[in-house]
Structures are given as structure tokens and as C-alpha cells.
CSV table of C-alpha atoms in Angstrom, one decimal:
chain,number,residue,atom,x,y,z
A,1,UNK,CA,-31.2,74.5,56.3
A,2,UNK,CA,-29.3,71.9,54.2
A,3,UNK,CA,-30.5,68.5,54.4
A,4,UNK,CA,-28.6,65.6,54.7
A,5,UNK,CA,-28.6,62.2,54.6
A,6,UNK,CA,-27.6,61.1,58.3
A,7,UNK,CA,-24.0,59.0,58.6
A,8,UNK,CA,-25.0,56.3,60.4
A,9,UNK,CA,-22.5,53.3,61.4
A,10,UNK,CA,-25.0,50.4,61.0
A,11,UNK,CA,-25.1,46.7,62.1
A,12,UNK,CA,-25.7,43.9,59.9
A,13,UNK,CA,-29.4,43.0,62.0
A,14,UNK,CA,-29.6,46.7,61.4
A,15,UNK,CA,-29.6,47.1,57.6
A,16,UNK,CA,-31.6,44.2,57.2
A,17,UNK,CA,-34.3,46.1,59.1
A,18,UNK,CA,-33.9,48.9,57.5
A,19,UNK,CA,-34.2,46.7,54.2
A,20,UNK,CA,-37.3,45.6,54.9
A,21,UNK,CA,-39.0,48.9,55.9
A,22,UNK,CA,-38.1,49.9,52.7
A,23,UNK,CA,-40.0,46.9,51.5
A,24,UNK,CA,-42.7,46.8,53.5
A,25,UNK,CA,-43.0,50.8,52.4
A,26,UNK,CA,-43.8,50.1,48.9
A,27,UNK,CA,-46.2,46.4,49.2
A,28,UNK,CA,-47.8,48.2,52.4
A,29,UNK,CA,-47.7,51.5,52.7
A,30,UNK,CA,-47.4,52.1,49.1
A,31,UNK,CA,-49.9,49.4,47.1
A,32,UNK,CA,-52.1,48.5,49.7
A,33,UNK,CA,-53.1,51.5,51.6
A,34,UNK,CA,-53.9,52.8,48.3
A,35,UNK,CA,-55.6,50.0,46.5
A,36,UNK,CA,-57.6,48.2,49.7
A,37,UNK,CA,-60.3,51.0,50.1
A,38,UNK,CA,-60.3,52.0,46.7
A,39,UNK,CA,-61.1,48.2,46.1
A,40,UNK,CA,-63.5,48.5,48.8
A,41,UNK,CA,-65.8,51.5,47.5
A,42,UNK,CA,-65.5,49.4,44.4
A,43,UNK,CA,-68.0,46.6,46.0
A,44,UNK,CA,-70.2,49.0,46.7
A,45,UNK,CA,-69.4,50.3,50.1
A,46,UNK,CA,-71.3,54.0,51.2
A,47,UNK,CA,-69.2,56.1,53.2
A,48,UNK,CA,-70.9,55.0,56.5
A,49,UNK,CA,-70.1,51.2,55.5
A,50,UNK,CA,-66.6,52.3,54.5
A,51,UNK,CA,-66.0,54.3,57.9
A,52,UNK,CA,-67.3,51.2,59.7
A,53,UNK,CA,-64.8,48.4,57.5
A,54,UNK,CA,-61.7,51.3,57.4
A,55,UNK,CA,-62.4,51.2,61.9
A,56,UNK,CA,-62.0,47.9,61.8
A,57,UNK,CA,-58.2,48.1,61.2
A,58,UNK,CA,-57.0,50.9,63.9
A,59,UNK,CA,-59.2,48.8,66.4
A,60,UNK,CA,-57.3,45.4,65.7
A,61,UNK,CA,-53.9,47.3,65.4
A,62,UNK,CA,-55.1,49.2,68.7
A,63,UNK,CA,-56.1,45.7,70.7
A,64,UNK,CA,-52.9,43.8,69.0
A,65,UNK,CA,-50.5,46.1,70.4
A,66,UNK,CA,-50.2,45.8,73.7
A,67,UNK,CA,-50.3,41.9,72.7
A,68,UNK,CA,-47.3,42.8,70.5
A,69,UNK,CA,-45.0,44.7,73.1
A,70,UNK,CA,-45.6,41.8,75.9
A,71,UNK,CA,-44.5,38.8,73.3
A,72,UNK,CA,-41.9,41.1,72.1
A,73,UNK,CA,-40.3,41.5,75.4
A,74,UNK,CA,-41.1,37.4,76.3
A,75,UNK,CA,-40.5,35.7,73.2
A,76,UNK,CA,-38.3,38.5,71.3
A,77,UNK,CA,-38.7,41.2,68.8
A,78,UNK,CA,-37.3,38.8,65.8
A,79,UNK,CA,-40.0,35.6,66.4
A,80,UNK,CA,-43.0,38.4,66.8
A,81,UNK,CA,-41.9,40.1,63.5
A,82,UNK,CA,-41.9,36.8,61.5
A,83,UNK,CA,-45.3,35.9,63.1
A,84,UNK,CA,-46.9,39.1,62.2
A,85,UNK,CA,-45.0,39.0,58.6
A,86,UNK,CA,-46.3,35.9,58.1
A,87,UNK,CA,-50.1,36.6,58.9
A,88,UNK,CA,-49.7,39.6,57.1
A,89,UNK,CA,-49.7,37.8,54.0
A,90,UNK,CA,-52.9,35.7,55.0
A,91,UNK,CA,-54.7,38.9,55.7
A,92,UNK,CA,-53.5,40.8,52.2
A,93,UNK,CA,-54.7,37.2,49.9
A,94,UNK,CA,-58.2,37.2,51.8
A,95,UNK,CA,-59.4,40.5,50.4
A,96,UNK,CA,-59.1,39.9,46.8
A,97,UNK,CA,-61.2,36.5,47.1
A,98,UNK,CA,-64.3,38.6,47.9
A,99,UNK,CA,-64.8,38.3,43.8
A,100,UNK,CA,-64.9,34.9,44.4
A,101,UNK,CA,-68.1,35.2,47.0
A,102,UNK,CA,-71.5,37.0,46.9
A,103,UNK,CA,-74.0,38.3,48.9
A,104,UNK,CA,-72.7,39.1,52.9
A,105,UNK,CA,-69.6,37.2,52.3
A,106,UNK,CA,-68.7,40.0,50.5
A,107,UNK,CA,-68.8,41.9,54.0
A,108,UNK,CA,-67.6,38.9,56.2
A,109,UNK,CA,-64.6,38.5,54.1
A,110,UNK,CA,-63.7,42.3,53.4
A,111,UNK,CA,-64.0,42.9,57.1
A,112,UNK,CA,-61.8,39.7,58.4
A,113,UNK,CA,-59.1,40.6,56.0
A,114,UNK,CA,-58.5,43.8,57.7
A,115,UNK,CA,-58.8,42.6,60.9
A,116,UNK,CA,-56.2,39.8,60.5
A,117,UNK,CA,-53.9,42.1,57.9
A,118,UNK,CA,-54.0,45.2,61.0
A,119,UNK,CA,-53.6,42.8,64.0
A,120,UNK,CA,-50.4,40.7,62.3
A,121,UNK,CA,-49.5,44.7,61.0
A,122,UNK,CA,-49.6,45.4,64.8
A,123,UNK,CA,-47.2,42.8,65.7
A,124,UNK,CA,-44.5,43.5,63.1
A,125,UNK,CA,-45.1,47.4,63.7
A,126,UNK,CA,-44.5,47.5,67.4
A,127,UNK,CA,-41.3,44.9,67.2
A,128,UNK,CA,-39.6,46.5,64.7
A,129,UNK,CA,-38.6,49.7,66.7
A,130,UNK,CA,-37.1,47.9,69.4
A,131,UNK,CA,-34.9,45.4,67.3
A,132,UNK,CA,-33.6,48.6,65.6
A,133,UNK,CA,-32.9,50.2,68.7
A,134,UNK,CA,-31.3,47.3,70.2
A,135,UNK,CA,-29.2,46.9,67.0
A,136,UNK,CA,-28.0,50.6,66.9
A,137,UNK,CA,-25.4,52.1,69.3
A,138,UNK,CA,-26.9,54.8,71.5
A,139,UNK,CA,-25.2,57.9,70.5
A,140,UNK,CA,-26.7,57.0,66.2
A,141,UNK,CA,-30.0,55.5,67.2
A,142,UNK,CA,-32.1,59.2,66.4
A,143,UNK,CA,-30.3,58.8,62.9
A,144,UNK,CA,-31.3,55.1,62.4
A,145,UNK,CA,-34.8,56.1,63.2
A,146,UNK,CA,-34.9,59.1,60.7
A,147,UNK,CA,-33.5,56.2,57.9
A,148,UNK,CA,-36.5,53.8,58.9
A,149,UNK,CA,-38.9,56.3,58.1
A,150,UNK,CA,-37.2,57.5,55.0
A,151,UNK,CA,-36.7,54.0,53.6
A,152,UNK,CA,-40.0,53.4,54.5
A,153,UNK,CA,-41.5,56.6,53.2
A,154,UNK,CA,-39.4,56.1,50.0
A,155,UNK,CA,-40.8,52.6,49.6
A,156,UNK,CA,-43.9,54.0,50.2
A,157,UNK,CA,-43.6,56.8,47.1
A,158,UNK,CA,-42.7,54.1,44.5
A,159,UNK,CA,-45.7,52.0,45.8
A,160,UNK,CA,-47.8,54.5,45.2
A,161,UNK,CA,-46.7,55.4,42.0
A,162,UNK,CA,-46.9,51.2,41.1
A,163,UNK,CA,-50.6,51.5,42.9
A,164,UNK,CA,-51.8,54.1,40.9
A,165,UNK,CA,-50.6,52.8,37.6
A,166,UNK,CA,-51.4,48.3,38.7
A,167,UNK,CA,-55.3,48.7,38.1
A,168,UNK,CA,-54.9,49.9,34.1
A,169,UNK,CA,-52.1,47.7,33.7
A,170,UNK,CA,-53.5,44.8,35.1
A,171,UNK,CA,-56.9,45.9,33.7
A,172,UNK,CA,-55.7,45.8,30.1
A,173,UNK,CA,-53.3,42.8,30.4
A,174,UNK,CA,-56.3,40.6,32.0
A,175,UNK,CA,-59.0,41.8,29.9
A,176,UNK,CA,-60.8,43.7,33.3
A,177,UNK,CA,-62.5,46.9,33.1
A,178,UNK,CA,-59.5,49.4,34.4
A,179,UNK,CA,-61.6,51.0,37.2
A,180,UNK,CA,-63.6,47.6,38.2
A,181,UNK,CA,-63.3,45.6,41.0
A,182,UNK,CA,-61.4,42.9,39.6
A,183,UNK,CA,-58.6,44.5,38.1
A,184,UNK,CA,-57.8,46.5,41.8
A,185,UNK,CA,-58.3,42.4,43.4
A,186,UNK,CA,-55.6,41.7,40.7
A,187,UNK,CA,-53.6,44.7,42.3
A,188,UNK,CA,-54.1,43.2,45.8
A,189,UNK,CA,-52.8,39.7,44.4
A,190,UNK,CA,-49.7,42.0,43.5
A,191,UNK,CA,-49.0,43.4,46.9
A,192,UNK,CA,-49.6,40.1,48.7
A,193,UNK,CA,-46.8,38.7,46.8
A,194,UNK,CA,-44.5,42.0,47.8
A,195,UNK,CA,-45.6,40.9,51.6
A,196,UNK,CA,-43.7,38.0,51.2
A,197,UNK,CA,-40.2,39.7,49.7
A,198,UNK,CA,-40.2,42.3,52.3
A,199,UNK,CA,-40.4,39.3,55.1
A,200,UNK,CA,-37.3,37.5,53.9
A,201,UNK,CA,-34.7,40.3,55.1
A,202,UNK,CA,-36.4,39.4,58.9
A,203,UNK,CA,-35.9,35.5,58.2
A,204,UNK,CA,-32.5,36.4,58.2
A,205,UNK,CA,-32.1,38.0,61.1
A,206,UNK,CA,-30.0,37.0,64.4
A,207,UNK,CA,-32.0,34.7,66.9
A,208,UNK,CA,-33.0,36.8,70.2
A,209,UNK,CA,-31.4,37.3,73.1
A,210,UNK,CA,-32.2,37.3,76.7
A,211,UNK,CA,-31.7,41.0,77.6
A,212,UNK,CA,-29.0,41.5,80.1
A,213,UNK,CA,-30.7,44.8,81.9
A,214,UNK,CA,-33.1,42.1,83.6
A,215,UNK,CA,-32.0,39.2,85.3
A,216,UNK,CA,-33.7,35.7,85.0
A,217,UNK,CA,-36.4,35.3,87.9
A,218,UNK,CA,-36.2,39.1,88.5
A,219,UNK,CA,-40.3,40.6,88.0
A,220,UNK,CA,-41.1,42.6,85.0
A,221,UNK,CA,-41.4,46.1,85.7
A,222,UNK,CA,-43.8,48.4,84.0
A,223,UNK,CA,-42.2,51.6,83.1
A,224,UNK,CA,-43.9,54.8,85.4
A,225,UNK,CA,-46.6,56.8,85.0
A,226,UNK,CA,-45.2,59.8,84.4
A,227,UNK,CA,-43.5,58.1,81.3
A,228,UNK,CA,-46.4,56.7,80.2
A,229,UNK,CA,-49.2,59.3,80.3
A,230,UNK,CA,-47.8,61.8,78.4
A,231,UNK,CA,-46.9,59.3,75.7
A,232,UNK,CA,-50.6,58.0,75.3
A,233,UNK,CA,-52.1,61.7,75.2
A,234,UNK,CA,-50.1,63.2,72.9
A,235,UNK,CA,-50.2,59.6,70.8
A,236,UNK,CA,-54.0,59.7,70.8
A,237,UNK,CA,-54.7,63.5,70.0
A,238,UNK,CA,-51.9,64.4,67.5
A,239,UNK,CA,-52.7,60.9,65.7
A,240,UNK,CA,-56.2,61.6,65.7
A,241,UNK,CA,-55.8,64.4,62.8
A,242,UNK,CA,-53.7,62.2,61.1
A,243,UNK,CA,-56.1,59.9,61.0
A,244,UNK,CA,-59.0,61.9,60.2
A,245,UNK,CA,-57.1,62.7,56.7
A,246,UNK,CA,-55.1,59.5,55.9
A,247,UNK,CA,-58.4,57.5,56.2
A,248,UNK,CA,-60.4,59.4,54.3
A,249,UNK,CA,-58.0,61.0,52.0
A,250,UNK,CA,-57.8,59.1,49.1
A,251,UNK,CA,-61.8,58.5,49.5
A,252,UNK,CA,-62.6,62.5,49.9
A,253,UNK,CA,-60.3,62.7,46.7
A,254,UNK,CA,-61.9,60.1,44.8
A,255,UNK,CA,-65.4,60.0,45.7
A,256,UNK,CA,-65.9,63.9,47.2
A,257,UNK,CA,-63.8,65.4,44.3
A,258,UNK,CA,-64.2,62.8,41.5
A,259,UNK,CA,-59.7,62.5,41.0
A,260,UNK,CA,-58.8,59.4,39.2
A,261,UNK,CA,-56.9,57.0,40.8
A,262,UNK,CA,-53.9,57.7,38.6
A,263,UNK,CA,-54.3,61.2,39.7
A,264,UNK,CA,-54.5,60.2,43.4
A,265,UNK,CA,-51.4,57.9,43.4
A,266,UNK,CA,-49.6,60.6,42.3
A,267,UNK,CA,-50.7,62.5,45.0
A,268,UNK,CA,-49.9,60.3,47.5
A,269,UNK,CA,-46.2,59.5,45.7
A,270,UNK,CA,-45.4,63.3,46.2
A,271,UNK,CA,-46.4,62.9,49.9
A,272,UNK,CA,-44.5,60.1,50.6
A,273,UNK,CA,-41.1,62.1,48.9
A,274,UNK,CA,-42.4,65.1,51.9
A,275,UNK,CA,-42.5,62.2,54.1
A,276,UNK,CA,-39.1,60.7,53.3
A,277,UNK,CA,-37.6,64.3,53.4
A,278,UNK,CA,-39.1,65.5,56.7
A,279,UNK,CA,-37.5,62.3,58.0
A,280,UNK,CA,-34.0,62.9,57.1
A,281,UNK,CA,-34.4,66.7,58.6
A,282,UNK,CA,-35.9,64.8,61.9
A,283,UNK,CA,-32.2,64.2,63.5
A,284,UNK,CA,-31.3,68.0,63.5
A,285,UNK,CA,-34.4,69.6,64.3
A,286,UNK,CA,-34.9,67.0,66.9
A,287,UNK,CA,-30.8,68.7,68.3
A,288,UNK,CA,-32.1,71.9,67.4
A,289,UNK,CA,-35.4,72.0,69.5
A,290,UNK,CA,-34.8,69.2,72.4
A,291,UNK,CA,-36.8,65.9,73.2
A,292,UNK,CA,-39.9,66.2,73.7
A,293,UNK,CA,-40.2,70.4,72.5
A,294,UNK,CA,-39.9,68.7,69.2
A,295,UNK,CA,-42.8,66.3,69.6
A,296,UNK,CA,-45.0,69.9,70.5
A,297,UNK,CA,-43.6,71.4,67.9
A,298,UNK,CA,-44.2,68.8,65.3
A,299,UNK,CA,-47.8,68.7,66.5
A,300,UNK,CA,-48.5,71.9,65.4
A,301,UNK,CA,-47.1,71.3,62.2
A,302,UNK,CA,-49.6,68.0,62.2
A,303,UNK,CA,-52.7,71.3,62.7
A,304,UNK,CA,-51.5,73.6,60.0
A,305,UNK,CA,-51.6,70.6,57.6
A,306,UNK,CA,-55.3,70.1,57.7
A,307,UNK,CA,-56.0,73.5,57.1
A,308,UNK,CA,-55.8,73.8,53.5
A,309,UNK,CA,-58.6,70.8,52.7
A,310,UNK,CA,-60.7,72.0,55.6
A,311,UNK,CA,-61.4,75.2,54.3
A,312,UNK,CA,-60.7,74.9,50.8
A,313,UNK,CA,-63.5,72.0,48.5
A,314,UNK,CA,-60.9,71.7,45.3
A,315,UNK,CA,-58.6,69.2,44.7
A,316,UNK,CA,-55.6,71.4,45.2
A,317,UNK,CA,-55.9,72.1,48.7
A,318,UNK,CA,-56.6,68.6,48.7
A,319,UNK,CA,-53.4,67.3,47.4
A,320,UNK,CA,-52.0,69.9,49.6
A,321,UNK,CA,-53.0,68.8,52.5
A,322,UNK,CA,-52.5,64.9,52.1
A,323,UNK,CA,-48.6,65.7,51.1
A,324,UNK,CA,-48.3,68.0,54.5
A,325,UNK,CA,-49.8,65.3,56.8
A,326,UNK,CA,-47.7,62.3,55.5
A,327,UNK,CA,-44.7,65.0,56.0
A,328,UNK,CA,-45.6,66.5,59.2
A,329,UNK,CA,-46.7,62.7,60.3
A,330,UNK,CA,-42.7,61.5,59.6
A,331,UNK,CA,-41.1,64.4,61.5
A,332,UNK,CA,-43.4,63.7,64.4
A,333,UNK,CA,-43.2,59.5,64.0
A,334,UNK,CA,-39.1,60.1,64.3
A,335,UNK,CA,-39.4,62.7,66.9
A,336,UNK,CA,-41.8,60.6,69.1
A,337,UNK,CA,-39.7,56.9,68.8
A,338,UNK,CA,-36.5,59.0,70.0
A,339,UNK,CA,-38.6,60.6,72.8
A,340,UNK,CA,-40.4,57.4,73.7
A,341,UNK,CA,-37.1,54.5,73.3
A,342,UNK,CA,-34.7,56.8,75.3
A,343,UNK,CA,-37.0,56.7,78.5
A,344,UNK,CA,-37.3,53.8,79.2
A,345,UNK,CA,-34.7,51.0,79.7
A,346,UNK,CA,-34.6,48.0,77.1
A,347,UNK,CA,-36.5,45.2,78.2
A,348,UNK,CA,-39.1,47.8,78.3
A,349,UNK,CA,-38.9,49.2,74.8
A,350,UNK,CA,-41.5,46.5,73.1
A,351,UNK,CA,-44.2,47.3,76.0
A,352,UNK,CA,-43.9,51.3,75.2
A,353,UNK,CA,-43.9,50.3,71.8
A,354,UNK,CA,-47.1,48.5,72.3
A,355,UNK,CA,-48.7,51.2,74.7
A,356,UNK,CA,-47.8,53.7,71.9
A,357,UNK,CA,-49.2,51.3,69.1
A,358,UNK,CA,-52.6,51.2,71.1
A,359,UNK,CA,-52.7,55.3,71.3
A,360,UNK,CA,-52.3,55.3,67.4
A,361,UNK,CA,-54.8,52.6,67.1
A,362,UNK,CA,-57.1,54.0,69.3
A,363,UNK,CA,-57.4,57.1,67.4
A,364,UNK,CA,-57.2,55.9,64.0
A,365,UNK,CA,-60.1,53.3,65.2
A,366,UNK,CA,-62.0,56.5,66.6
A,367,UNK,CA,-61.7,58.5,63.5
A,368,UNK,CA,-62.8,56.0,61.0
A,369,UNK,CA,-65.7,54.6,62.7
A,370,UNK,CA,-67.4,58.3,63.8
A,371,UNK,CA,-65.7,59.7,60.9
A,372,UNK,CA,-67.9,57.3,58.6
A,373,UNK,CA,-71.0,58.9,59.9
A,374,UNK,CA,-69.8,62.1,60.3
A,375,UNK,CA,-69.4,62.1,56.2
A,376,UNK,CA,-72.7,61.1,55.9
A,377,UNK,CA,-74.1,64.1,58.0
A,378,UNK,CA,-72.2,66.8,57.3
A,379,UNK,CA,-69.2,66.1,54.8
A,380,UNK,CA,-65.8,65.4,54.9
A,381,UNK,CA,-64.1,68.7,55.7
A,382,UNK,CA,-66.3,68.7,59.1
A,383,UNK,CA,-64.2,65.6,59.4
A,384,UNK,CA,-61.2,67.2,58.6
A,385,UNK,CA,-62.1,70.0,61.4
A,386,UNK,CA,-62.5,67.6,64.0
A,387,UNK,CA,-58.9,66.0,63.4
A,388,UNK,CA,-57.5,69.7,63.6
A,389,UNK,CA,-59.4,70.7,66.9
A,390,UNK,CA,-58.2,67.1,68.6
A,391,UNK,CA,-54.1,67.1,67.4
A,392,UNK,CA,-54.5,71.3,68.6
A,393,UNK,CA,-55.6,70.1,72.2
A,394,UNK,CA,-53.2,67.7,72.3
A,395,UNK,CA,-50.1,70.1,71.3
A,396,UNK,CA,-51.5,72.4,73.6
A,397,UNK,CA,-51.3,69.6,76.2
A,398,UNK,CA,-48.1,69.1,75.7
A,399,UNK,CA,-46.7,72.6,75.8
A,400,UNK,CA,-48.3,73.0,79.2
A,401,UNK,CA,-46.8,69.6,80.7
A,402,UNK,CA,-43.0,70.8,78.7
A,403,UNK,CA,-43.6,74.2,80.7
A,404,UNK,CA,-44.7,72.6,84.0
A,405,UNK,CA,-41.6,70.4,84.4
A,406,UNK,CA,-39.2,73.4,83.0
A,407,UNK,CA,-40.8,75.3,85.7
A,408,UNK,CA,-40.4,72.1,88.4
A,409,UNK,CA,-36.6,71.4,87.4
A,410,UNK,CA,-36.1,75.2,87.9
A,411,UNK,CA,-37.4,75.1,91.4
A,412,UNK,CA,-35.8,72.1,92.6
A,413,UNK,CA,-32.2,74.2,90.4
A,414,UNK,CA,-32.9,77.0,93.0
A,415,UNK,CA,-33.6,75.3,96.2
């Protein structure tokens, strides 16, 4: 199969969105999910104290969400991204001041920046897919998607390659120790001020407008049940070994297999180019095996990516694994926003979004806080064999509901 960049016809409200995914890839995605835990084991956190601050974040996302999707579809998608962007910068400067503080500041600090920095995350996160959707005609909108996650997942490899390299850099310039504390806080400092460039493309955004599919006065309806359930199970279960690996990842790389952080950027920067190709093959695979099929199938591929690091303790399988679940994590992300915003109608996009947001959350949130203890106990792969058991259910699930209504539509077909 030949991969190609999708031809997509574009608004103006459009590219800037895309813009700032691309942004928000390499400050987010690409510094900080690399250098906030590493910073954090750097205080001296044990991996049942790490498990415990790294739950904190998928619980606030997870609460935030549904938050997100109402205000989105009250006040509009543009206002709740600039709040969230804006908060997001507050959370990111909070965590570096814990070299300021001692004792359980340390702890009230590190623990309130990722609860403000996932919450105002969770805002901008469950806006932005409706704003693109509403600024892309119909018929390109599966392309637009697959460019949001490539721009973001391409963001996110040159952040990691900066996030790997900030520490020594910053270390040497500043006169830190290169693998101390205060030359990661000096990384975070860095990545708080990339927070603010990738807002400014959303400052310039067109005001909102009162959606025409609703008419003023007229109730807000909640979208059905039957749109809704399979949505949050597949959400939960096939995020849940997702999360089970991009949690504790990095950590199981730097703490369980002793990788420098050099070493683990660069692994993460070659996952992010798998994630940022799988996302540009999204649009015809999607074609190829139909809404919703693809979502099944793109589970499975989230199962076979654990493998390697669950049976294998070396840092190949390792860095194996981490580059198949950011890939197989893209394909299903672009597969499940094109299943999820085509169900529903428009003014109901931000609530699914939110719904959706609080599956992911819930998971992740899940996953970190057992998954801290479970580390403890038994070890990280045992971890890693959870998240496969959990995303196999849940594609399992889903091939039995996609067979049940094949089976329904045939019936009523025949009748």
C-alpha cells in the first residue's frame, strides 16, 4: 500500500487548528509527557507514589470532560479552547517550582500541577475535534482528522527529540547536574513557554456561532444509547492497554531497564514518526474496512503491540512496543473520531467528545493508579499483561456488537 499524504481542501479556522496541534504536539506531547515524570521520579517518587501522581491526570481529564463537551456546545468550541490553553500554561509553570519548596509541598505542588495541567488539557482536547469538524466540509473531514494526528504526532517526534536532548543542554548551560532535578525543572520552564506559542493560532480563530441544527429555545438532546454505549466500552477497554504502556513506558525504560533519557527520547521520537504514519494510512484503511470494522480492527492491532515488552525484559522489545502502541494508538484515535463525529448531529459533537474524553480518562486514571501497585507487587510486564487482556475484551466486544447488527440489518433486508 502506498501512502499518501491526504488532499484536503482546508478552511482558514481549519489550518489554524491544525497549526496548533502541530504545536501543541511538540510543547505537549512531545516535551512534557517526556520530561514531567521523569522530573517526577527525579524527587524521589517510588513507583507506588508515581502510579498514584501519574492517576491523578487521567482522573481530572476523565472528570473535566464531560465539563468540556457541555461548555463546548453552550459557550462554543473556540472560548473553551482558549480557557483550557490558557490554564494549561498555569498548570505546566507550577511543576517546576517544586525546587523552590520542601518537605510535602513537594507533593502538594507536583500533584496540583497535574491536576490543573490534565483538567485545562481536557478542555482544549475535547473542543478541538468539533471546531475541526465544524470547519471541514463533510465529504474531507476523515482526511482532516488523519492531518490532526499527523501534525500532532509529528510535533510530537521533534519534541521528543528536543526532550531527550533539553536536560544536558540546559544542564551544561546552567551549571546543573545533566540528570538532576533541576536541569529537567529548567526543561519544564521550556515547554511552558511552547504552551503559550501553540495557543496563539486559537486566539486567532473566528468567534462561535450559534449552530443552526438547533433552534433557540428548542431542549438539548442527548444523543441515544445505542450511540453512546458502544463508544464508552470500546473507549474504556482499548484505551486501557494504551495506557498501561504509555504511563509507564518511559518509567519501565528508565527505571526497570536502566535506558538513559537520551536513549528514551529517541525512542519515543521513532514512535511518534509510526504514529504520524499510521495517521496518514487512517483515511484508506478506514474506506477499505468500513466505520466502525476499522475501530475492531485497529484494536487488535492496539493487543499485538504489548506483546513484545510483555514477554520479552530487554530494552528492545521495549522500544518495540512503545513505537507499536503510539502507532496503533493514531490509526485507532482517527478511526474512532470519524466513527464517533459522523453519528451524531453537530450540536452534539462537543458532548460525544466529552463522553469519549471521560472513557479515555477513565481508563488511563484506572491504569496508573492500580498499575502503581501492581509494579510494586509483581513488576511491570504484569502490567503490561493486564492492558493486553482489557483492549482484547474490548475488541472482542466490538466484533460481537459489528456481527449482531450485520446480522439485525440482514433480517430486517429479508423481511
Amino acid at each position: 500500500m502506498r501512502l499518501r499524504l491526504p488532499r484536503v481542501s482546508i478552511s482558514r479556522d481549519a489550518r489554524l487548528i491544525l497549526l496548533s496541534s502541530l504545536l501543541y504536539g511538540v510543547g505537549f506531547r512531545g516535551v512534557g509527557s517526556l520530561l514531567r515524570p521523569l522530573y517526577v521520579l527525579r524527587l524521589g517518587y517510588g513507583p507506588e507514589l508515581f502510579g498514584v501522581w501519574s492517576s491523578m491526570g487521567p482522573l481530572a481529564f476523565m472528570t473535566f470532560a464531560l465539563l468540556a463537551g457541555l461548555l463546548g456546545s453552550r459557550l462554543g468550541v473556540r472560548r473553551c479552547q482558549l480557557l483550557g490553553g490558557a490554564v494549561l500554561i498555569v498548570g505546566y509553570g507550577m511543576l517546576p517550582l517544586c525546587q523552590l519548596v520542601r518537605g510535602p509541598w513537594v507533593q502538594v505542588l507536583s500533584f496540583a500541577s497535574n491536576l490543573i495541567t490534565s483538567g485545562a488539557w481536557s478542555f482544549l482536547n475535547t473542543n478541538q475535534l468539533p471546531a475541526l469538524t465544524r470547519a471541514t466540509a463533510p465529504e474531507r473531514r476523515m482526511q482532516a482528522y488523519a492531518l490532526f494526528n499527523a501534525l500532532f504526532g509529528l510535533g510530537a517526534f521533534g519534541g521528543s527529540l528536543l526532550a531527550g536532548a533539553l536536560p544536558g543542554l540546559l544542564g551544561r548551560w546552567l551549571a546543573l547536574p545533566p540528570d538532576g532535578p533541576g536541569a529537567y525543572a529548567a526543561g519544564l520552564w521550556a515547554s511552558a513557554g511552547m504552551m503559550m506559542v501553540a495557543m496563539l493560532p486559537l486566539v486567532l480563530l473566528r468567534p462561535d456561532e450559534r449552530s443552526a441544527s438547533r433552534p433557540t429555545g428548542q431542549p438539548r438532546a442527548w444523543p441515544s444509547m445505542a450511540v453512546l454505549l458502544p463508544l464508552l466500552v470500546i473507549g474504556f477497554l482499548a484505551q486501557a492497554g494504551i495506557a498501561a504502556y504509555q504511563m509507564f513506558g518511559t518509567a519501565y525504560m528508565d527505571q526497570g531497564l536502566s535506558l538513559r533519557a537520551e536513549a528514551i527520547g529517541t525512542v519515543v521520537s521513532i514512535g511518534q514518526i509510526g504514529a504520524m504514519l499510521a495517521a496518514l494510512a487512517a483515511p484508506r484503511l478506514s474506506r477499505r474496512w468500513q466505520p466502525g470494522r476499522d475501530v475492531m480492527l485497529a484494536s487488535w492491532l492496539v493487543v499485538l503491540s504489548l506483546v513484545p515488552a510483555t514477554l520479552w525484559a530487554n530494552w528492545l522489545p521495549a522500544a518495540l512496543s512503545y513505537t507499536l502502541v503510539l502507532a496503533s494508538n493514531s490509526l485507532w484515535l482517527s478511526m474512532y473520531q470519524g466513527w464517533s463525529m459522523n453519528a451524531v448531529a453537530e450540536d452534539e459533537r462537543s458532548m460525544v467528545s466529552g463522553i469519549a474524553n471521560t472513557a479515555f480518562g477513565a481508563a488511563f486514571a484506572s491504569l496508573s493508579f492500580g498499575g502503581g501497585f501492581m509494579v510494586a507487587a509483581l513488576g511491570y510486564r504484569w502490567l503490561f499483561a493486564v492492558g493486553i487482556a482489557l483492549s482484547a475484551s474490548g475488541a472482542a466486544w466490538l466484533a460481537y456488537l459489528l456481527s449482531r447488527n450485520r446480522a439485525a440489518d440482514a433480517s430486517v433486508q429479508s423481511s
